Short mmCIF file of C-alpha atoms in Angstrom, two decimals:
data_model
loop_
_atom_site.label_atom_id
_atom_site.label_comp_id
_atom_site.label_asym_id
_atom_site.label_seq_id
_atom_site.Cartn_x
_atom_site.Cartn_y
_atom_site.Cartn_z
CA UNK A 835 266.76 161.54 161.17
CA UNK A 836 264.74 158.67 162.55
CA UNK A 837 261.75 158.83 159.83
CA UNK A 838 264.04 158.90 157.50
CA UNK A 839 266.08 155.92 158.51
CA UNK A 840 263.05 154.03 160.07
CA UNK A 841 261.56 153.93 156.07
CA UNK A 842 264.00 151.79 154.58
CA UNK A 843 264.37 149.34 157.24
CA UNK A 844 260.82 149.35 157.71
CA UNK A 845 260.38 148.72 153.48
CA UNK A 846 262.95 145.63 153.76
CA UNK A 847 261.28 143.96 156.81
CA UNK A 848 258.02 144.02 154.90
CA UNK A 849 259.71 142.81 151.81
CA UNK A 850 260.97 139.79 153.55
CA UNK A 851 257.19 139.28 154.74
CA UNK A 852 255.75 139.45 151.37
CA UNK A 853 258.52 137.41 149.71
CA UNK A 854 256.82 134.52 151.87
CA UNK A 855 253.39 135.13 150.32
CA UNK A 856 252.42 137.30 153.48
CA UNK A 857 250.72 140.84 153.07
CA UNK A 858 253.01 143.10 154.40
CA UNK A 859 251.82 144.70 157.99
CA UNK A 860 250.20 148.08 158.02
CA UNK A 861 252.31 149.21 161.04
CA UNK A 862 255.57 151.10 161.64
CA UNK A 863 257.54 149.45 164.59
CA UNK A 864 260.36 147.66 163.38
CA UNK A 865 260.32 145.17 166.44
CA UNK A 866 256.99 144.12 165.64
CA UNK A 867 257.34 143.84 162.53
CA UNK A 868 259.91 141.60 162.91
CA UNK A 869 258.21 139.37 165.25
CA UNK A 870 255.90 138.48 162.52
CA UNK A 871 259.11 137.43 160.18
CA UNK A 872 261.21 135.64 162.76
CA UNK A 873 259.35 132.11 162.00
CA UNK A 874 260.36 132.39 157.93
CA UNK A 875 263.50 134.13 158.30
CA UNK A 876 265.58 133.16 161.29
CA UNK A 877 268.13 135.52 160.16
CA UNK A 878 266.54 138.54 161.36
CA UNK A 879 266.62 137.64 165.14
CA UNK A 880 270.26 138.76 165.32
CA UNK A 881 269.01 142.25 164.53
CA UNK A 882 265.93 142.49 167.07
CA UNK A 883 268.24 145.10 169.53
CA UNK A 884 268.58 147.31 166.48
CA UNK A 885 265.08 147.15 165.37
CA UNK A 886 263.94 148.41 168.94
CA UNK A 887 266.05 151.24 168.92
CA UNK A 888 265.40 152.34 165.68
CA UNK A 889 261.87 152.02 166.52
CA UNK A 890 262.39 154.00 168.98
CA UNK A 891 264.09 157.09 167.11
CA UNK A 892 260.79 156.81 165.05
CA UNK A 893 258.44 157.76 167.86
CA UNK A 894 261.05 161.01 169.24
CA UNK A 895 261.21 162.21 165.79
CA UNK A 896 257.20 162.10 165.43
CA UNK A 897 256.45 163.70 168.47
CA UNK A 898 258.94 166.11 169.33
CA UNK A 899 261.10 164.92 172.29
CA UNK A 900 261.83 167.26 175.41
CA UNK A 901 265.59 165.52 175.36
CA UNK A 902 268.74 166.69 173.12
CA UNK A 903 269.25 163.85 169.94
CA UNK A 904 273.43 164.33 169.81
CA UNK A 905 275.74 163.07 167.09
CA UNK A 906 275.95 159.86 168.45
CA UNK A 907 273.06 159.39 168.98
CA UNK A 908 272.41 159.55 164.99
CA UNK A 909 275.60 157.53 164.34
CA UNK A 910 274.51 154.38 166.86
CA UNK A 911 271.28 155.12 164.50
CA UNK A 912 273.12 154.47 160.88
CA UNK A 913 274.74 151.80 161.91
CA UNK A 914 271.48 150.06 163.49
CA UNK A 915 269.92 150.62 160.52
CA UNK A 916 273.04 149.37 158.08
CA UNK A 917 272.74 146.38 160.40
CA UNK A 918 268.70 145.75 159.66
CA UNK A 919 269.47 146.28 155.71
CA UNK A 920 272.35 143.91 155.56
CA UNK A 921 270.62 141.46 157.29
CA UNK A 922 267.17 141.91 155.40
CA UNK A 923 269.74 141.68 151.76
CA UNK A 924 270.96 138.73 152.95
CA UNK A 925 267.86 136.76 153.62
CA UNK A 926 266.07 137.86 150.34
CA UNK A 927 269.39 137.17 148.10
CA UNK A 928 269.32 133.66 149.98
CA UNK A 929 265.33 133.16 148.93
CA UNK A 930 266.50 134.28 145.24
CA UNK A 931 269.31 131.30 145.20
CA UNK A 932 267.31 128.25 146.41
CA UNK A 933 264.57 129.39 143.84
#
């Protein structure tokens, strides 16, 4: 689940960084990621909570956890990551309209 998810939110963070003429970091936490967008694209702080957890579902699924991943656990999962898409869409169809 999580390396799966973690991908595309992790692909439309860096897209947001090199739509500002920035080379895209060569790293995999969302949350830090972001922290290097935040100046250019305000928008993205509203989804910083989201971006941790994700990030976090990233490092279980890479090294096996000792704890139980339930249902819910994926579900609070799709929508943090439907939240980091949206909010990523948003920001790059706003860059494409003031062009």
């Amino acid at each position: 689940m999580g390396n799966l998810v973690i991908a595309e939110e992790e692909k439309a963070i860096k897209a947001v960084e090199a739509a500002h003429g920035n080379e895209p970091r060569k790293i995999h936490d969302l949350s830090i990621l972001l922290e290097h967008v935040i100046e250019y694209a305000p928008v993205v702080e509203a989804i910083r909570s989201a971006a941790i957890r994700l990030s976090g579902y990233g490092v279980l699924t890479r090294y096996p956890p000792t704890i139980e991943l339930l249902e819910s656990d994926a579900d609070s999962a799709l929508i943090d990551a439907s939240l980091v898409l949206e909010s990523c869409t948003v920001h790059m169809q706003s860059i494409k309209v003031s062009q």
